[in-house]
Amino acid sequence: MRVSWQSGVLLALEQAGIAFDHADGTSGGTFNLAMLLSGLSPAQMCDRWRALNPRDFVSLLALTTYLRSPRLPGLSSQDGIANRVHPNLGVDVARIRAARGIAGTFNVCDFRRKVSVVISHEQVVRELLVAAVTLPILMPAVAHGDGIWTDAMWIRDANLLEGVRRGSDEIWLVWCIGNDGFYRDGSFRQYVHMLEIAANGSLNGEIEQIRQGNERLLAGEPAGDRKAPVRLHVIRPDVPIPLDPDYLLGRIDAATLVGLGYRAACRYLDARDPEGVALDESATRMRDGGPGLGFRERAAGAARIDGVEGPLELRLAVEIGELDRFLADPAAGADAALVGEVKHPAFGAALLRSGCFRVDGRHVVLEGEFSANGRRYTLAASRRRRPGAALRVAVAVAGDTAMPAALSPSHGDRADRAASLHARRTPNLPAGARTVARFARLMAR
């Protein structure tokens, strides 16, 4: 459910003018690949993810199935994905099969042979698109043709070698599977750990094959059909993004995940090495850190920006990577990212490229930058640390001054902020409650 993060990355890549000859998807990545090949632009993909109800993923089996036998084919059915998620995301099998201009490949597990099969976009059928995201235990396997099909994630979660086979010498990997050093208790978290082990383990094996091929080429030795070394670029979160239950329960939403993906891509693009990342296990390694925290911050009102009068809407979120680092100096905003969308008639809708949340004295401060219409804008906002306080906001072309406007959060916005306030990466519920309480004490002082 978390792959809405990837759509924000794709939007940043498109805005940077980066185009691709081939795109490959596995597991949740097939949602975004299917959307692209169905003709949606990255901006439209972001909109579709924001509008999607996470509960569309959930569909139960018939009640009699649960009552009849303890040997269930799965905890739920694929009906939600096939009949709600795919249609609401704009996935159109006929358009995928007819797509031109880019080659697309989907990876699906053939259970009988225990291999990951590459399906070209011209050969995709509805059953295989559903099977591509069918994880054992969670959903029944899919019978199609003479085979039984499931998610290929246990074998691979990114098929870099398919790109190499097709002659690519530059590969961009959009990676949102967790890869930090914490081993957590609980059956659900350990099921996730199994996915992480399988995904990162197979990926590291493919990266090592690419590294060895590069070495042979540089030594003047044959390396199959390869003519040049392969460069790998990896866009990933700094810390693992929240798991599906947080998304399903509204503790984080698709708009926040889109904003986090967009920010991560902008950071990588601004600092990228033309030669890519090191071809070793550090490629997808995320930062180890203590408990973090996140919440949404939204407000609306009228504002004059760049000579244009009109409604200004902020749909933002704060994600504090590690609360200890933030509490050491709240005024500096250490490890507190501000992400999300700013809307106004002067520039339409724009995602923050960068942003920071700070607590300075009696005020909460939100600062960020975004690009629109070929120009860079700055956002500066603050409000008193009391319930219902208006947000004083100034948005301007970078380097210019702007008249501040007062935006008031609605009752629903304040309720959403409170409901979305949740700890991240804590070992259990009591630790999560303590993390939230530490932040609440700061805000109450």
Short mmCIF file of C-alpha atoms in Angstrom, two decimals:
data_model
loop_
_atom_site.label_atom_id
_atom_site.label_comp_id
_atom_site.label_asym_id
_atom_site.label_seq_id
_atom_site.Cartn_x
_atom_site.Cartn_y
_atom_site.Cartn_z
CA MET A 1 0.00 0.00 0.00
CA ARG A 2 2.96 2.36 0.51
CA VAL A 3 4.04 2.57 -3.13
CA SER A 4 2.28 5.94 -3.53
CA TRP A 5 5.72 7.14 -2.36
CA GLN A 6 7.11 6.07 -5.75
CA SER A 7 4.72 8.36 -7.68
CA GLY A 8 6.28 11.41 -6.01
CA VAL A 9 9.69 10.18 -7.17
CA LEU A 10 8.45 9.76 -10.75
CA LEU A 11 7.08 13.32 -10.75
CA ALA A 12 10.48 14.72 -9.71
CA LEU A 13 12.26 12.64 -12.38
CA GLU A 14 9.88 13.90 -15.06
CA GLN A 15 10.35 17.52 -13.96
CA ALA A 16 14.12 17.00 -14.13
CA GLY A 17 13.74 15.98 -17.78
CA ILE A 18 14.91 12.39 -17.28
CA ALA A 19 13.33 9.97 -19.77
CA PHE A 20 13.60 6.19 -19.94
CA ASP A 21 13.67 3.50 -22.65
CA HIS A 22 12.57 0.66 -20.35
CA ALA A 23 10.65 0.43 -17.07
CA ASP A 24 10.37 -2.69 -14.91
CA GLY A 25 8.06 -3.37 -11.97
CA THR A 26 7.77 -6.04 -9.31
CA SER A 27 5.24 -6.46 -6.49
CA GLY A 28 3.81 -3.08 -5.44
CA GLY A 29 5.90 -1.39 -8.12
CA THR A 30 3.61 -2.94 -10.74
CA PHE A 31 0.84 -0.51 -9.66
CA ASN A 32 2.90 2.49 -10.77
CA LEU A 33 4.26 0.77 -13.88
CA ALA A 34 0.70 -0.17 -14.90
CA MET A 35 -0.45 3.42 -14.34
CA LEU A 36 2.37 4.82 -16.49
CA LEU A 37 1.69 2.37 -19.30
CA SER A 38 -2.03 3.15 -19.04
CA GLY A 39 -1.17 6.67 -20.16
CA LEU A 40 -1.20 8.57 -16.86
CA SER A 41 1.34 11.31 -16.28
CA PRO A 42 3.26 11.31 -12.97
CA ALA A 43 1.16 14.28 -11.78
CA GLN A 44 -2.03 12.35 -12.54
CA MET A 45 -0.59 9.33 -10.75
CA CYS A 46 0.02 11.43 -7.63
CA ASP A 47 -3.57 12.70 -7.78
CA ARG A 48 -4.94 9.17 -8.17
CA TRP A 49 -2.99 7.92 -5.15
CA ARG A 50 -4.15 10.87 -3.03
CA ALA A 51 -7.78 10.17 -3.94
CA LEU A 52 -7.58 6.40 -3.35
CA ASN A 53 -9.24 5.06 -0.21
CA PRO A 54 -6.71 2.68 1.43
CA ARG A 55 -9.60 0.45 2.48
CA ASP A 56 -10.13 -0.33 -1.20
CA PHE A 57 -7.28 -2.82 -0.80
CA VAL A 58 -9.22 -4.84 1.77
CA SER A 59 -11.76 -7.46 0.71
CA LEU A 60 -12.73 -10.47 2.78
CA LEU A 61 -13.37 -13.98 1.63
CA ALA A 62 -16.87 -15.43 1.94
CA LEU A 63 -17.84 -15.90 5.61
CA THR A 64 -18.41 -19.61 5.04
CA THR A 65 -14.77 -19.95 3.97
CA TYR A 66 -13.58 -18.65 7.36
CA LEU A 67 -16.01 -20.91 9.21
CA ARG A 68 -15.45 -24.06 7.17
CA SER A 69 -11.77 -24.74 7.66
CA PRO A 70 -8.70 -23.41 9.50
CA ARG A 71 -6.70 -24.01 6.31
CA LEU A 72 -7.60 -20.75 4.61
CA PRO A 73 -6.33 -19.96 1.11
CA GLY A 74 -5.52 -16.48 2.43
CA LEU A 75 -6.63 -13.90 4.97
CA SER A 76 -8.46 -11.90 2.29
CA SER A 77 -9.33 -11.97 -1.39
CA GLN A 78 -7.98 -10.04 -4.39
CA ASP A 79 -11.38 -8.51 -5.21
CA GLY A 80 -10.48 -5.14 -3.71
CA ILE A 81 -7.38 -4.85 -5.87
CA ALA A 82 -9.01 -6.11 -9.06
CA ASN A 83 -12.35 -4.31 -8.75
CA ARG A 84 -11.50 -1.12 -6.85
CA VAL A 85 -7.78 -0.33 -6.61
CA HIS A 86 -6.81 -0.96 -10.24
CA PRO A 87 -9.84 0.91 -11.67
CA ASN A 88 -9.47 3.84 -9.25
CA LEU A 89 -5.76 4.13 -10.09
CA GLY A 90 -6.61 4.25 -13.80
CA VAL A 91 -5.06 0.88 -14.69
CA ASP A 92 -6.29 -0.17 -18.14
CA VAL A 93 -5.01 -3.50 -19.48
CA ALA A 94 -5.91 -2.69 -23.10
CA ARG A 95 -3.95 0.57 -22.96
CA ILE A 96 -1.00 -1.17 -21.29
CA ARG A 97 -0.83 -3.76 -24.08
CA ALA A 98 -1.02 -1.02 -26.74
CA ALA A 99 1.54 1.31 -25.10
CA ARG A 100 4.34 2.62 -27.31
CA GLY A 101 7.46 4.68 -26.72
CA ILE A 102 8.76 2.75 -23.72
CA ALA A 103 9.21 -0.96 -23.07
CA GLY A 104 7.57 -2.24 -19.90
CA THR A 105 8.17 -5.52 -18.07
CA PHE A 106 6.33 -7.03 -15.11
CA ASN A 107 7.77 -9.72 -12.82
CA VAL A 108 5.45 -12.47 -11.55
CA CYS A 109 6.27 -15.70 -9.70
CA ASP A 110 5.41 -18.97 -11.45
CA PHE A 111 4.84 -21.02 -8.29
CA ARG A 112 5.01 -24.43 -9.98
CA ARG A 113 8.49 -23.73 -11.37
CA LYS A 114 9.57 -21.43 -8.48
CA VAL A 115 10.92 -18.84 -10.91
CA SER A 116 10.28 -15.15 -11.52
CA VAL A 117 8.85 -14.72 -15.01
CA VAL A 118 9.27 -11.50 -16.99
CA ILE A 119 6.03 -10.49 -18.74
CA SER A 120 6.30 -7.81 -21.44
CA HIS A 121 3.65 -5.12 -21.36
CA GLU A 122 2.24 -6.37 -24.69
CA GLN A 123 1.45 -9.72 -23.01
CA VAL A 124 -0.06 -8.47 -19.74
CA VAL A 125 -3.47 -9.79 -18.70
CA ARG A 126 -5.65 -8.80 -15.78
CA GLU A 127 -5.00 -12.03 -13.85
CA LEU A 128 -1.21 -11.56 -13.93
CA LEU A 129 -1.47 -7.93 -12.80
CA VAL A 130 -3.41 -9.13 -9.76
CA ALA A 131 -1.02 -12.05 -9.15
CA ALA A 132 1.93 -9.63 -9.20
CA VAL A 133 0.76 -8.19 -5.84
CA THR A 134 -0.61 -11.42 -4.30
CA LEU A 135 1.52 -12.22 -1.24
CA PRO A 136 1.22 -15.68 0.35
CA ILE A 137 -0.81 -15.80 3.60
CA LEU A 138 -2.46 -12.48 2.79
CA MET A 139 -4.25 -13.58 -0.41
CA PRO A 140 -4.84 -16.80 -2.38
CA ALA A 141 -2.57 -17.60 -5.31
CA VAL A 142 -3.94 -16.86 -8.80
CA ALA A 143 -4.65 -19.68 -11.25
CA HIS A 144 -4.06 -18.61 -14.85
CA GLY A 145 -3.48 -20.80 -17.88
CA ASP A 146 -1.52 -23.84 -16.80
CA GLY A 147 0.18 -22.05 -13.91
CA ILE A 148 -0.28 -20.82 -10.36
CA TRP A 149 0.98 -17.27 -9.91
CA THR A 150 1.96 -15.09 -6.94
CA ASP A 151 3.98 -12.00 -6.07
CA ALA A 152 7.61 -12.42 -7.18
CA MET A 153 8.96 -10.43 -4.24
CA TRP A 154 10.32 -13.50 -2.48
CA ILE A 155 12.57 -14.12 -5.49
CA ARG A 156 13.30 -10.52 -6.48
CA ASP A 157 11.80 -7.10 -5.85
CA ALA A 158 13.68 -5.24 -8.57
CA ASN A 159 14.91 -6.78 -11.81
CA LEU A 160 18.04 -4.74 -12.56
CA LEU A 161 19.45 -7.50 -14.75
CA GLU A 162 16.51 -7.22 -17.15
CA GLY A 163 17.67 -3.68 -17.85
CA VAL A 164 21.25 -4.87 -18.29
CA ARG A 165 20.07 -7.62 -20.65
CA ARG A 166 18.34 -4.99 -22.77
CA GLY A 167 21.56 -2.99 -23.09
CA SER A 168 21.03 -0.33 -20.42
CA ASP A 169 24.18 1.36 -19.14
CA GLU A 170 22.30 3.63 -16.71
CA ILE A 171 19.64 2.30 -14.34
CA TRP A 172 17.48 4.24 -11.88
CA LEU A 173 16.09 2.25 -8.95
CA VAL A 174 13.09 3.60 -6.99
CA TRP A 175 13.29 1.69 -3.70
CA CYS A 176 10.89 1.91 -0.75
CA ILE A 177 11.47 -1.43 1.01
CA GLY A 178 12.84 -0.93 4.51
CA ASN A 179 16.56 -1.55 5.05
CA ASP A 180 17.73 -0.45 8.48
CA GLY A 181 19.46 -2.43 11.23
CA PHE A 182 16.61 -2.87 13.72
CA TYR A 183 15.06 -6.32 14.26
CA ARG A 184 11.60 -5.90 15.74
CA ASP A 185 9.37 -8.26 17.69
CA GLY A 186 5.87 -9.34 16.69
CA SER A 187 4.60 -11.68 13.97
CA PHE A 188 3.56 -8.90 11.58
CA ARG A 189 6.85 -7.01 11.85
CA GLN A 190 8.81 -10.22 11.40
CA TYR A 191 6.75 -11.12 8.31
CA VAL A 192 7.81 -7.70 7.01
CA HIS A 193 11.41 -8.52 7.94
CA MET A 194 11.19 -11.67 5.82
CA LEU A 195 10.08 -9.53 2.87
CA GLU A 196 12.92 -7.09 3.55
CA ILE A 197 15.48 -9.90 3.74
CA ALA A 198 14.28 -11.47 0.49
CA ALA A 199 14.02 -8.14 -1.37
CA ASN A 200 17.30 -6.61 -0.24
CA GLY A 201 19.15 -9.93 -0.41
CA SER A 202 18.21 -10.61 -4.04
CA LEU A 203 18.86 -6.98 -4.98
CA ASN A 204 22.34 -7.09 -3.44
CA GLY A 205 23.05 -10.22 -5.50
CA GLU A 206 22.09 -8.43 -8.73
CA ILE A 207 24.15 -5.37 -7.79
CA GLU A 208 27.16 -7.64 -7.20
CA GLN A 209 26.69 -9.22 -10.66
CA ILE A 210 26.65 -5.74 -12.21
CA ARG A 211 29.79 -4.77 -10.27
CA GLN A 212 31.63 -7.88 -11.43
CA GLY A 213 30.58 -7.26 -15.04
CA ASN A 214 31.87 -3.68 -14.81
CA GLU A 215 35.19 -4.93 -13.48
CA ARG A 216 35.57 -7.37 -16.38
CA LEU A 217 34.83 -4.64 -18.92
CA LEU A 218 37.33 -2.26 -17.35
CA ALA A 219 39.93 -5.06 -17.38
CA GLY A 220 39.33 -5.61 -21.10
CA GLU A 221 37.63 -8.97 -20.56
CA PRO A 222 34.36 -10.02 -22.23
CA ALA A 223 31.18 -9.41 -20.22
CA GLY A 224 28.45 -10.96 -22.34
CA ASP A 225 26.81 -8.45 -24.69
CA ARG A 226 27.68 -5.46 -22.50
CA LYS A 227 29.58 -2.66 -24.21
CA ALA A 228 29.92 -0.19 -21.32
CA PRO A 229 29.91 -0.24 -17.49
CA VAL A 230 26.51 0.14 -15.85
CA ARG A 231 25.83 3.12 -13.58
CA LEU A 232 23.18 2.72 -10.88
CA HIS A 233 21.20 5.57 -9.32
CA VAL A 234 19.09 4.77 -6.24
CA ILE A 235 16.33 6.95 -4.79
CA ARG A 236 15.22 5.72 -1.36
CA PRO A 237 13.88 7.09 1.94
CA ASP A 238 16.38 8.22 4.55
CA VAL A 239 14.57 6.07 7.14
CA PRO A 240 12.01 3.33 6.46
CA ILE A 241 8.57 4.72 5.65
CA PRO A 242 5.62 3.62 7.82
CA LEU A 243 4.10 0.20 7.26
CA ASP A 244 0.73 -0.58 5.70
CA PRO A 245 -1.31 -0.55 8.96
CA ASP A 246 -0.38 3.12 9.48
CA TYR A 247 -1.59 3.88 5.95
CA LEU A 248 -4.76 1.83 6.37
CA LEU A 249 -5.61 3.51 9.71
CA GLY A 250 -4.90 7.06 8.52
CA ARG A 251 -1.78 7.63 10.63
CA ILE A 252 -0.07 8.56 7.38
CA ASP A 253 -1.83 9.27 4.09
CA ALA A 254 -0.95 8.98 0.42
CA ALA A 255 -0.49 12.76 0.12
CA THR A 256 2.26 12.59 2.75
CA LEU A 257 3.88 9.58 1.09
CA VAL A 258 3.82 11.33 -2.30
CA GLY A 259 5.46 14.38 -0.70
CA LEU A 260 8.14 12.24 0.96
CA GLY A 261 8.95 10.52 -2.34
CA TYR A 262 9.14 13.84 -4.18
CA ARG A 263 11.45 15.31 -1.52
CA ALA A 264 13.71 12.23 -1.55
CA ALA A 265 14.04 12.43 -5.34
CA CYS A 266 14.76 16.16 -5.33
CA ARG A 267 17.50 15.67 -2.72
CA TYR A 268 19.09 12.91 -4.78
CA LEU A 269 18.85 14.85 -8.04
CA ASP A 270 20.37 17.99 -6.52
CA ALA A 271 23.39 16.10 -5.13
CA ARG A 272 23.75 13.13 -7.48
CA ASP A 273 27.05 11.84 -8.74
CA PRO A 274 26.93 11.27 -12.53
CA GLU A 275 28.60 7.90 -11.90
CA GLY A 276 25.78 6.80 -9.60
CA VAL A 277 26.03 5.03 -6.25
CA ALA A 278 28.56 2.49 -5.00
CA LEU A 279 27.74 -0.98 -6.29
CA ASP A 280 27.52 -2.69 -2.92
CA GLU A 281 25.02 -3.35 -0.15
CA SER A 282 25.05 0.33 0.91
CA ALA A 283 23.01 1.22 -2.19
CA THR A 284 19.67 0.89 -0.36
CA ARG A 285 20.88 1.11 3.26
CA MET A 286 18.78 3.44 5.39
CA ARG A 287 19.76 5.28 8.52
CA ASP A 288 19.42 3.57 11.89
CA GLY A 289 17.66 5.82 14.34
CA GLY A 290 15.48 5.87 17.40
CA PRO A 291 11.75 6.47 17.50
CA GLY A 292 10.34 9.20 15.29
CA LEU A 293 7.01 10.94 14.94
CA GLY A 294 4.70 12.34 12.27
CA PHE A 295 1.55 14.43 11.91
CA ARG A 296 -0.35 16.49 9.33
CA GLU A 297 -0.58 20.28 9.27
CA ARG A 298 -3.28 21.84 7.07
CA ALA A 299 -4.82 25.29 6.72
CA ALA A 300 -6.55 27.48 4.13
CA GLY A 301 -7.33 31.15 3.56
CA ALA A 302 -6.95 34.05 1.13
CA ALA A 303 -3.56 35.42 0.10
CA ARG A 304 -1.95 37.69 -2.47
CA ILE A 305 1.04 36.01 -4.09
CA ASP A 306 3.08 37.33 -6.98
CA GLY A 307 0.41 39.94 -7.66
CA VAL A 308 -2.42 37.38 -7.76
CA GLU A 309 -5.20 37.36 -5.15
CA GLY A 310 -6.84 34.03 -4.42
CA PRO A 311 -7.32 31.07 -2.05
CA LEU A 312 -4.17 29.58 -0.55
CA GLU A 313 -4.28 26.00 0.69
CA LEU A 314 -1.54 24.17 2.59
CA ARG A 315 -1.69 20.37 2.78
CA LEU A 316 1.51 19.61 4.65
CA ALA A 317 2.93 16.92 6.90
CA VAL A 318 5.76 16.82 9.41
CA GLU A 319 7.93 13.71 9.62
CA ILE A 320 10.49 13.74 12.45
CA GLY A 321 13.06 11.05 11.68
CA GLU A 322 14.45 10.72 15.21
CA LEU A 323 12.73 12.52 18.08
CA ASP A 324 15.85 12.61 20.30
CA ARG A 325 17.73 14.60 17.65
CA PHE A 326 14.83 17.02 17.27
CA LEU A 327 14.30 17.56 21.01
CA ALA A 328 17.99 18.34 21.50
CA ASP A 329 17.40 21.65 19.68
CA PRO A 330 13.79 22.18 18.57
CA ALA A 331 14.54 25.67 17.27
CA ALA A 332 16.99 24.21 14.74
CA GLY A 333 14.48 21.67 13.46
CA ALA A 334 17.02 18.85 13.31
CA ASP A 335 15.68 15.78 11.48
CA ALA A 336 12.19 17.31 11.11
CA ALA A 337 11.13 17.26 7.46
CA LEU A 338 8.22 19.29 6.12
CA VAL A 339 6.60 17.80 3.01
CA GLY A 340 3.39 18.27 1.10
CA GLU A 341 1.53 20.50 -1.32
CA VAL A 342 0.90 24.23 -1.66
CA LYS A 343 -2.01 25.47 -3.85
CA HIS A 344 -2.71 29.00 -5.14
CA PRO A 345 -3.96 30.49 -8.45
CA ALA A 346 -0.55 32.16 -8.95
CA PHE A 347 1.15 28.80 -9.56
CA GLY A 348 -1.45 26.01 -9.28
CA ALA A 349 -0.38 23.09 -7.10
CA ALA A 350 3.26 22.41 -6.20
CA LEU A 351 5.06 19.93 -3.94
CA LEU A 352 7.74 21.07 -1.51
CA ARG A 353 11.24 20.25 -2.73
CA SER A 354 12.57 20.79 0.78
CA GLY A 355 11.18 21.91 4.09
CA CYS A 356 11.71 22.07 7.83
CA PHE A 357 9.56 22.11 10.98
CA ARG A 358 10.83 24.01 14.03
CA VAL A 359 9.59 24.99 17.48
CA ASP A 360 11.05 28.41 18.31
CA GLY A 361 9.99 29.90 21.63
CA ARG A 362 6.22 30.29 21.63
CA HIS A 363 5.88 29.61 17.92
CA VAL A 364 5.71 26.66 15.57
CA VAL A 365 7.62 27.46 12.37
CA LEU A 366 7.16 25.84 8.94
CA GLU A 367 9.66 26.66 6.18
CA GLY A 368 10.05 25.23 2.70
CA GLU A 369 10.84 25.71 -0.97
CA PHE A 370 9.02 24.63 -4.12
CA SER A 371 9.23 25.22 -7.87
CA ALA A 372 6.43 26.27 -10.22
CA ASN A 373 6.23 28.00 -13.59
CA GLY A 374 10.01 27.78 -13.93
CA ARG A 375 10.60 29.76 -10.73
CA ARG A 376 11.59 28.90 -7.19
CA TYR A 377 9.24 29.92 -4.36
CA THR A 378 9.74 30.07 -0.60
CA LEU A 379 7.19 29.27 2.09
CA ALA A 380 7.48 30.75 5.58
CA ALA A 381 4.73 30.14 8.13
CA SER A 382 4.35 30.31 11.90
CA ARG A 383 1.64 30.03 14.53
CA ARG A 384 1.38 30.32 18.28
CA ARG A 385 1.58 27.07 20.21
CA ARG A 386 -2.05 27.06 21.26
CA PRO A 387 -5.09 25.23 19.87
CA GLY A 388 -6.84 26.93 16.98
CA ALA A 389 -4.10 29.54 16.42
CA ALA A 390 -4.05 31.09 12.95
CA LEU A 391 -1.10 30.35 10.72
CA ARG A 392 0.78 33.44 9.49
CA VAL A 393 2.00 32.56 6.00
CA ALA A 394 4.20 34.28 3.44
CA VAL A 395 4.82 32.73 -0.01
CA ALA A 396 7.03 34.53 -2.51
CA VAL A 397 9.36 34.06 -5.45
CA ALA A 398 12.74 33.24 -3.92
CA GLY A 399 14.52 36.46 -3.00
CA ASP A 400 11.39 38.63 -3.06
CA THR A 401 9.28 39.77 -0.13
CA ALA A 402 5.62 38.91 0.31
CA MET A 403 2.68 40.21 2.28
CA PRO A 404 1.89 37.70 5.04
CA ALA A 405 -1.59 36.23 5.14
CA ALA A 406 -3.50 34.62 8.01
CA LEU A 407 -4.69 31.08 7.37
CA SER A 408 -6.98 29.42 9.87
CA PRO A 409 -7.10 25.66 10.34
CA SER A 410 -10.68 24.40 10.36
CA HIS A 411 -12.03 22.22 13.15
CA GLY A 412 -11.51 19.26 10.81
CA ASP A 413 -7.90 20.30 10.15
CA ARG A 414 -7.18 20.47 13.89
CA ALA A 415 -8.84 17.12 14.44
CA ASP A 416 -6.81 15.63 11.57
CA ARG A 417 -3.58 16.96 13.09
CA ALA A 418 -4.40 15.30 16.41
CA ALA A 419 -5.59 12.05 14.84
CA SER A 420 -2.52 11.78 12.61
CA LEU A 421 -0.03 12.35 15.45
CA HIS A 422 1.69 8.98 15.81
CA ALA A 423 5.06 7.58 16.71
CA ARG A 424 7.21 5.91 14.07
CA ARG A 425 9.56 2.92 14.41
CA THR A 426 8.80 2.11 18.07
CA PRO A 427 9.01 -1.48 19.35
CA ASN A 428 5.55 -1.55 20.97
CA LEU A 429 2.48 0.51 21.87
CA PRO A 430 3.76 1.75 25.27
CA ALA A 431 6.98 3.01 23.65
CA GLY A 432 4.88 4.75 20.99
CA ALA A 433 2.75 6.41 23.65
CA ARG A 434 5.88 7.63 25.47
CA THR A 435 7.24 9.07 22.23
CA VAL A 436 4.03 11.02 21.56
CA ALA A 437 3.95 12.20 25.19
CA ARG A 438 7.50 13.59 24.96
CA PHE A 439 6.55 15.64 21.91
CA ALA A 440 3.28 16.77 23.53
CA ARG A 441 5.19 18.03 26.59
CA LEU A 442 7.39 20.15 24.33
CA MET A 443 4.35 21.66 22.60
CA ALA A 444 2.64 22.35 25.95
CA ARG A 445 5.56 24.16 27.56
#
